[in-house]
Coordinates of C-alpha atoms and ligand atoms in Angstrom, one line a residue:
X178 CA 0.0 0.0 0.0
X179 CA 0.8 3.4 0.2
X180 CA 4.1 5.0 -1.1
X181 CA 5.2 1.6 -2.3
X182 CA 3.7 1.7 -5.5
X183 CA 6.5 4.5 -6.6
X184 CA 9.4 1.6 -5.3
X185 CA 11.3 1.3 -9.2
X186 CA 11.2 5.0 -9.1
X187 CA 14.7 5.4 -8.1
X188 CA 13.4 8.3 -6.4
X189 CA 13.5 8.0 -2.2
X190 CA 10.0 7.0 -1.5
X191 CA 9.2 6.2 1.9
X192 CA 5.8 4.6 3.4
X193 CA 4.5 8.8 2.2
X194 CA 5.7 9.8 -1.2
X195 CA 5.8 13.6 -0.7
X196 CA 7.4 16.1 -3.4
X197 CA 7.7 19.5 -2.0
X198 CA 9.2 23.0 -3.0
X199 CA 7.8 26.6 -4.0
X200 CA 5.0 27.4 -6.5
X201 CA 7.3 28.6 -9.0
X202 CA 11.4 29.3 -8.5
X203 CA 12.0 32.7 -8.4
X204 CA 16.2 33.7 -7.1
X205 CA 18.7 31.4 -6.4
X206 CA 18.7 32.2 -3.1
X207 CA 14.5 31.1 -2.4
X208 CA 15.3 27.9 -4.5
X209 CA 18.6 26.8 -2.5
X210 CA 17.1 28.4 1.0
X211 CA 13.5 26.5 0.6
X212 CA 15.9 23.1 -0.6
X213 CA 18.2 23.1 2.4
X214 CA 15.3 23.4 4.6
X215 CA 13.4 20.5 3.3
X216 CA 17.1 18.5 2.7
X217 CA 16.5 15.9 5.3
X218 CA 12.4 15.8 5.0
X219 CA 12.5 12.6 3.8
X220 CA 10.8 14.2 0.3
X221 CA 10.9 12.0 -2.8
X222 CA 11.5 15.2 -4.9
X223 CA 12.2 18.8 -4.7
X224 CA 9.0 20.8 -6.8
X225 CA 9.2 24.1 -8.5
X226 CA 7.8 25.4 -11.1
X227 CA 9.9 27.1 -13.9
X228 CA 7.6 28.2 -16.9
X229 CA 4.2 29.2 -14.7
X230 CA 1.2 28.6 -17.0
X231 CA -1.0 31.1 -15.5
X232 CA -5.0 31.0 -16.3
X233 CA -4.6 34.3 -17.7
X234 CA -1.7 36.5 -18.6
X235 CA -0.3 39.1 -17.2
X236 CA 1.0 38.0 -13.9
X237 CA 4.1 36.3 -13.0
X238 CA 5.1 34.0 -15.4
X239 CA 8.5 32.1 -14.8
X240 CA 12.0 32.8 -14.6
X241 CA 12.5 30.1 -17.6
X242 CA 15.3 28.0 -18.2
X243 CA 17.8 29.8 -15.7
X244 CA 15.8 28.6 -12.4
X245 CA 16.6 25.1 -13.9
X246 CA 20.4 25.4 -13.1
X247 CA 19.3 27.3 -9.9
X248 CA 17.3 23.8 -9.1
X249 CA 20.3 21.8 -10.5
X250 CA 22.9 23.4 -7.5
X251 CA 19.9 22.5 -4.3
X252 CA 20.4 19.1 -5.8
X253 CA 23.7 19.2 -5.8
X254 CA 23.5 21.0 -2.1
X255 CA 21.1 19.2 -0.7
X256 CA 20.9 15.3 -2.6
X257 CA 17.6 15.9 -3.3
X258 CA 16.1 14.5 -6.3
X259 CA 13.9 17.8 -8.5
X260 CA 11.1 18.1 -10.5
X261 CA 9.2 20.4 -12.5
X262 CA 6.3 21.0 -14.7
X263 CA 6.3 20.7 -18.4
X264 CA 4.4 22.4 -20.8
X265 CA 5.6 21.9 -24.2
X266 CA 8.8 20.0 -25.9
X267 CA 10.8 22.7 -25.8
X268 CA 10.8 23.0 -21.9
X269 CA 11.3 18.5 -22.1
X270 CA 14.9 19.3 -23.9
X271 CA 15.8 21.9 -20.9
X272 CA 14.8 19.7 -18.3
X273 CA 17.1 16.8 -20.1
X274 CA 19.9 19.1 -20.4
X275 CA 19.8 19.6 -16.4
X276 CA 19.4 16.1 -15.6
X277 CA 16.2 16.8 -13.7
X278 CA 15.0 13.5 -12.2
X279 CA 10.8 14.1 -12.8
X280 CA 8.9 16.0 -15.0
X281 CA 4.7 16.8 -14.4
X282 CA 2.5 18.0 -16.7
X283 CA -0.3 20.5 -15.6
X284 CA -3.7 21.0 -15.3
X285 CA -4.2 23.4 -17.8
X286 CA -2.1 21.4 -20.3
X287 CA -3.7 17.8 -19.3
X288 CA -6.8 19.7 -20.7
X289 CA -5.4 19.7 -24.5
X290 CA -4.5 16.3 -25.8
X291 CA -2.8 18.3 -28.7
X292 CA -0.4 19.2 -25.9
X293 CA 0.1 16.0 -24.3
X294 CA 0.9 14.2 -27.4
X295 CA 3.6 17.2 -28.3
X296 CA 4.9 15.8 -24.4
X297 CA 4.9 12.2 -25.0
X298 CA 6.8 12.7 -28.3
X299 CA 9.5 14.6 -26.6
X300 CA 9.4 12.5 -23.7
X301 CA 9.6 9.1 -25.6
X302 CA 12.9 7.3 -25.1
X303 CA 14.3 9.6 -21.7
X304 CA 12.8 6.7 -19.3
X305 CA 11.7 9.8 -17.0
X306 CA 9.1 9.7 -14.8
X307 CA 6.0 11.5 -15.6
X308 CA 3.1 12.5 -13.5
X309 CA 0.0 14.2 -14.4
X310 CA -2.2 16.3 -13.3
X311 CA -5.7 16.1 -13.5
X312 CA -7.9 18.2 -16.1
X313 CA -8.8 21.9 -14.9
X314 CA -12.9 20.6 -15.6
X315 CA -14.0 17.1 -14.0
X316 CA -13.2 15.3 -16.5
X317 CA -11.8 12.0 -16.1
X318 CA -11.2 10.9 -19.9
X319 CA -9.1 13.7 -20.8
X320 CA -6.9 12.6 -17.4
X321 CA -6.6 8.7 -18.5
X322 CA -6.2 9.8 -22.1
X323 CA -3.3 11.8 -21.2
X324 CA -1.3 8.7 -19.1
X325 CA -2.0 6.7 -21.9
X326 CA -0.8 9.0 -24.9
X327 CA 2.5 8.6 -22.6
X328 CA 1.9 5.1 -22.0
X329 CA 1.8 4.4 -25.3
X330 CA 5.1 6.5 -26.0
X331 CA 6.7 3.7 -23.9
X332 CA 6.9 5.6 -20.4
X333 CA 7.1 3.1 -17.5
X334 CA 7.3 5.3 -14.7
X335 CA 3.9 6.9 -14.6
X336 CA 1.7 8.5 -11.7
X337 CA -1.0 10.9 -11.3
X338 CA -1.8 14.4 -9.2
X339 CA -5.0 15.1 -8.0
X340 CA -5.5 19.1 -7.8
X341 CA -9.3 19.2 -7.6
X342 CA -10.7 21.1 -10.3
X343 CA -12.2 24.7 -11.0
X344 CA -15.8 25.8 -10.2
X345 CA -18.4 28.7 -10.2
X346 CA -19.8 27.6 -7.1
X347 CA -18.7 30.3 -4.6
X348 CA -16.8 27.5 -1.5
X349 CA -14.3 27.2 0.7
X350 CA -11.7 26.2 -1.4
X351 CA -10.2 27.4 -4.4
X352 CA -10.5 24.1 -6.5
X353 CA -13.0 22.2 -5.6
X354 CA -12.2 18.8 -4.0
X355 CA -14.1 16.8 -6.8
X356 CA -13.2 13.7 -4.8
X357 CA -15.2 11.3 -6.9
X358 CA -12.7 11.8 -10.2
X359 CA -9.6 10.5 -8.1
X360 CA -11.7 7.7 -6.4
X361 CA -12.8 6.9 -10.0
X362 CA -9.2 6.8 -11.5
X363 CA -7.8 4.6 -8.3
X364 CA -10.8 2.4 -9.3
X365 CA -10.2 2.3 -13.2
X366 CA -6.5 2.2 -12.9
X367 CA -5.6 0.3 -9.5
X368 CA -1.6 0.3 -10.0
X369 CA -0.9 3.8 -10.8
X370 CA 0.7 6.0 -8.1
X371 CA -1.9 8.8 -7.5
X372 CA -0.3 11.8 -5.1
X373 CA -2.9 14.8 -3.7
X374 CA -2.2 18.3 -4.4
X375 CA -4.0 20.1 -1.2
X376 CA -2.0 23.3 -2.0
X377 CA -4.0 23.8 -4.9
X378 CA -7.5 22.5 -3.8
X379 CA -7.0 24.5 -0.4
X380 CA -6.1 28.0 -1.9
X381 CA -5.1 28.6 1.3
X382 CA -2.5 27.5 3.6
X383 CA -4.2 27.2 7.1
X384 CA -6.6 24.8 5.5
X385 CA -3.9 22.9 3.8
X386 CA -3.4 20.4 6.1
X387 CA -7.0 19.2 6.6
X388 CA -7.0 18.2 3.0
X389 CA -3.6 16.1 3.3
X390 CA -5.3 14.1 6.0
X391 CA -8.3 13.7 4.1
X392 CA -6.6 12.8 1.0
X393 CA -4.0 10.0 3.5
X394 CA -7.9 8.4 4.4
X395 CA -9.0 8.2 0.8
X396 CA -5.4 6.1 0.5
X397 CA -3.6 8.4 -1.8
X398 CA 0.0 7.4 -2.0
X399 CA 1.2 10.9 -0.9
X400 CA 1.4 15.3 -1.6
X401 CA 2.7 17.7 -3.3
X402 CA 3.0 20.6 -1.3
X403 CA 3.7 24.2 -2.3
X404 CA 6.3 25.3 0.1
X405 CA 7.8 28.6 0.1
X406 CA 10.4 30.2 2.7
X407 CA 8.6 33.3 3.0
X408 CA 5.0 32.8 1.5
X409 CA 3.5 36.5 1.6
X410 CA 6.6 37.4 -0.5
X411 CA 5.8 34.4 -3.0
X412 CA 5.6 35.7 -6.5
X413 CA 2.6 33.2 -7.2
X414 CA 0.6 31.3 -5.0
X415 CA 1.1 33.2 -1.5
X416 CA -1.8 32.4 -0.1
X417 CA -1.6 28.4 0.0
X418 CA 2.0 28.2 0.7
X419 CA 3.5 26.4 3.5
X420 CA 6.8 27.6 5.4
X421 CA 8.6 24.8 5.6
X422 CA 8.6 24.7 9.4
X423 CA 4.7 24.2 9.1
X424 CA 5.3 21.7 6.0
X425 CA 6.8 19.3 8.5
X426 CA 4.7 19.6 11.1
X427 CA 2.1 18.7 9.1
X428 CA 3.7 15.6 7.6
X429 CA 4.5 14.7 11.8
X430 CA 0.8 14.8 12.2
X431 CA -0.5 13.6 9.5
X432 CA -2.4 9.7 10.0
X433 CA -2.2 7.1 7.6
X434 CA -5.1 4.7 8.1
X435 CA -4.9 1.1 6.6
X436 CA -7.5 -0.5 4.0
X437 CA -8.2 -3.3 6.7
X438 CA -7.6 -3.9 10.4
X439 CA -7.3 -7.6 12.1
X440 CA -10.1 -7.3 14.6
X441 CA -12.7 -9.5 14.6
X442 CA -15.0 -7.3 16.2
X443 CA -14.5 -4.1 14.1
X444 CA -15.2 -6.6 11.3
X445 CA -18.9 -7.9 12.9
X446 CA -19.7 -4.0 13.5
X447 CA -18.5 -2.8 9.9
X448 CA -20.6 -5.7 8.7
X449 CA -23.7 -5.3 10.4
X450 CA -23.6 -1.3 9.4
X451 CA -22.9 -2.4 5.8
X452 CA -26.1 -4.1 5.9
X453 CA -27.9 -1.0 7.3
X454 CA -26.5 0.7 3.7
X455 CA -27.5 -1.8 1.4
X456 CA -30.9 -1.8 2.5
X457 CA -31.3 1.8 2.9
X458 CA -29.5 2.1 -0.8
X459 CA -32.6 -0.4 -2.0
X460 CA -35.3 1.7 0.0
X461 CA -34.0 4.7 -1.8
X462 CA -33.6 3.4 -5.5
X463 CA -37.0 2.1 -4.4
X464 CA -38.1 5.6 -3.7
X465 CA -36.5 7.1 -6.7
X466 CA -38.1 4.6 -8.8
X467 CA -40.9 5.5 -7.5
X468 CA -40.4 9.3 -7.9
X469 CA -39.9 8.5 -11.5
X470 CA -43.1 6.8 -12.2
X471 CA -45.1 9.6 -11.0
X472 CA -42.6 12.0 -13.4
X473 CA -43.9 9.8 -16.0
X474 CA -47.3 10.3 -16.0
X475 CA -46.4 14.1 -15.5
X476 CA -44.9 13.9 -18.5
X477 CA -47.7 12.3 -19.9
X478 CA -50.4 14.8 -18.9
X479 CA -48.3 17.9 -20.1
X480 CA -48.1 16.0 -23.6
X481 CA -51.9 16.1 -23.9
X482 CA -52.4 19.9 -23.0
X483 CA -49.0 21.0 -24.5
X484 CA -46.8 22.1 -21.6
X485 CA -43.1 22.1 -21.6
X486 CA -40.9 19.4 -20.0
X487 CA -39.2 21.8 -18.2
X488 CA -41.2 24.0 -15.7
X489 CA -38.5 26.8 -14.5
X490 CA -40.6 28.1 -11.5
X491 CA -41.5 24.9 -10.4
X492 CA -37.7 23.8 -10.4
X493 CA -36.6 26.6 -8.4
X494 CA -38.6 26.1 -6.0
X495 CA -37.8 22.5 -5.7
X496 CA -34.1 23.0 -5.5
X497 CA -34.7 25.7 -2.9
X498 CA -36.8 23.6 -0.6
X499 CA -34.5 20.3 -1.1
X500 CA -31.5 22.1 -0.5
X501 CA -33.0 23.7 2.9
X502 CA -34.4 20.7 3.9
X503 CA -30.6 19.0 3.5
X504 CA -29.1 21.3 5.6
X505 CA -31.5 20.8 8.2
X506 CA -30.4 17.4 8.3
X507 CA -26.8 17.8 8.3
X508 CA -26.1 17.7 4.3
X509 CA -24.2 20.2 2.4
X510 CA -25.8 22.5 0.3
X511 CA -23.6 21.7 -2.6
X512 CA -24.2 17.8 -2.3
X513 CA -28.2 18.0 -2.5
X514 CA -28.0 20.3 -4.9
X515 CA -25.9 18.2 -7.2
X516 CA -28.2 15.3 -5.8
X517 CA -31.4 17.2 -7.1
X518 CA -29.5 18.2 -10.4
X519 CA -29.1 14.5 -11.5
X520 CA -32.7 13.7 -10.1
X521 CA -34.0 16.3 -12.4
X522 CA -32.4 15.4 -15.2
X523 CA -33.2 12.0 -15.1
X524 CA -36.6 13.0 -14.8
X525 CA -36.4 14.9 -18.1
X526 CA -35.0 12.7 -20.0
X527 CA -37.8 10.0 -19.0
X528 CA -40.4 12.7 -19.8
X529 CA -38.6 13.2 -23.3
X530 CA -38.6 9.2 -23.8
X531 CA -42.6 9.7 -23.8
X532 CA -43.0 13.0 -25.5
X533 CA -40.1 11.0 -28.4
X534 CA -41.5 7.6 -28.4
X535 CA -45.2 9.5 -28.7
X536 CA -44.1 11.4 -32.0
X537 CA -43.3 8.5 -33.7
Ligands
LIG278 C1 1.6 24.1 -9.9 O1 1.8 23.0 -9.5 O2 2.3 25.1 -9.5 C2 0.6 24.4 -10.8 C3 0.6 25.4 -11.7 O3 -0.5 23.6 -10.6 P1 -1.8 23.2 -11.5 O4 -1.3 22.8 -12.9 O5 -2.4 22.2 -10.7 O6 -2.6 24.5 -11.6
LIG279 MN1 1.1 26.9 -7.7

């Protein structure tokens, strides 16, 4: 479990994998002062990014090539193994000529497969390894099209990042957590390394930390953590960077649960409460077949007097109400609403069947 699955990395990989560094190097000195302070962490690589491809233009966008060499001399200072984020082929060649020992690829590039292929050509034949980042939207293909476009270009050593992804819900976080998609890939592809990124889901760095522990108890095989000497002087990123000090205190603290435990009597509880789910998963696919019967005949009678499907009012109001009714008993706003949202479409699409089937 755990860290092992990046053993034949030739990178150090504890029972935690963990990659850590600043958002983006910026001097010499930040890139050598945050590496000596993480030098005996126990971190499988040192992260920074060199070419920063922001969402839009205009802010700070890399020091380039240069901050390579600057990453080159903390490895030779510290022993630590570096990695950075590539964009396009040009930035693969840089990385070869510094020797650097990992190479990501970022949400915003995992997002064009035009892009990904440009990567696995130029990456074909180095033996790197290669980890990639989720899609900036929730979507999974794109991610598992993207390891297998390096698959395919004969890459062994291959992992993913989960970094949440964007949303126009207003929330806590700056990504959303979009757990499902990473549960999904773990599910799809069981062998593949998978680390969290709670710097970039949190957004912030005091609730950095609760997203590493969540992330150790979905059984992700370890972080990558912004860390940043100073981070209210950080050229990009401030807000969700960790000093290093509080980098290692949260990797002291952090629990890693197991998939199973030995006792017999946690076993006879888990079981019995399993039960409780599947029959209460039946009562409600019951219920919602239910539900759907009556959207049925709905349908049926706004066929006959010629009334639209959808009903905007009427919807409204329903969210409102489900969603209030949620929070009264202890569910999050977001969740019913996304709950409703796939109730409701369902229940349009079996009124279309009708209003279809009945034209023909
Ligand atoms: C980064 O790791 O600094 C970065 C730009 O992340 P992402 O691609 O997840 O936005
Ligand atoms: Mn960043």
């Amino acid at each position: 479990m755990g860290g092992k699955r990046f053993s034949g990395w030739g990178l150090p990989s504890g029972d935690l994998f963990l990659a850590a560094g600043p958002c983006s190097a910026e001097s010499e000195e930040q890139v050598l002062e945050t590496a000596r302070a993480l030098a005996d962490s126990g971190i499988g690589f040192f992260r920074a990014g060199i070419w920063k491809p922001r969402t839009r233009p205009g802010g700070f966008e890399g020091v380039g090539a240069p901050g390579l060499a600057w990453m080159a001399k903390a490895r030779e200072a510290t022993g630590l193994k570096i990695g950075t984020e590539v964009a396009e082929p040009a930035h693969v060649e840089a990385c070869l000529e510094q020797g650097v020992d990992l190479v990501w690829i970022g949400a915003r590039t995992t997002t064009s497969p035009f892009a990904v292929q440009a990567l696995a050509e130029a990456l074909r034949g180095t033996g790197l390894p290669v980890l990639v980042k989720n899609p900036m939207s929730a979507d999974i293909g794109l991610w598992i099209g993207a390891l297998e476009r390096l698959a395919n270009a004969g890459l062994d050593r291959l992992g993913a990042i989960h970094r949440g992804v964007g949303s126009s819900l207003e929330m806590r976080y700056r990504n959303a957590p979009a757990w499902r998609m990473p549960i999904e890939l773990m599910r799809r592809m069981p062998d593949l390394p998978i680390l969290c990124d709670p710097s970039h889901i949190a957004g912030r760095a005091d609730l950095v930390p609760a997203i590493a522990q969540e992330a150790m108890d979905l059984l992700f095989d370890g972080l990558m953590v912004e860390v940043h000497p100073e981070p209210p002087r950080a050229l990009s990123d401030a807000a969700q960077q960790l000093t290093p000090t509080r980098f290692l205190e949260m990797v002291a603290r952090l629990v890693r649960p197991s998939e199973s435990s030995d006792s017999v009597d946690f076993a006879k509880q888990l079981g019995a409460l399993r039960e409780s789910v599947d029959e209460i998963d039946g009562q409600l696919l019951e219920l919602l077949g239910r539900r759907m019967e009556v959207v049925r005949e709905m349908g049926r009678i706004k066929t006959e007097q010629n009334v639209s499907t959808l009903q905007p009012h009427r919807w409204q109001e329903i969210l409102q109400d489900r969603v209030r009714r949620g929070e009264a008993l202890s569910m999050s706003a977001d969740f019913v609403q996304q709950l409703m949202q796939s109730i409701h479409e369902e229940a349009i699409r079996q009124q279309e069947i009708r209003r279809v089937d009945g034209a023909q």
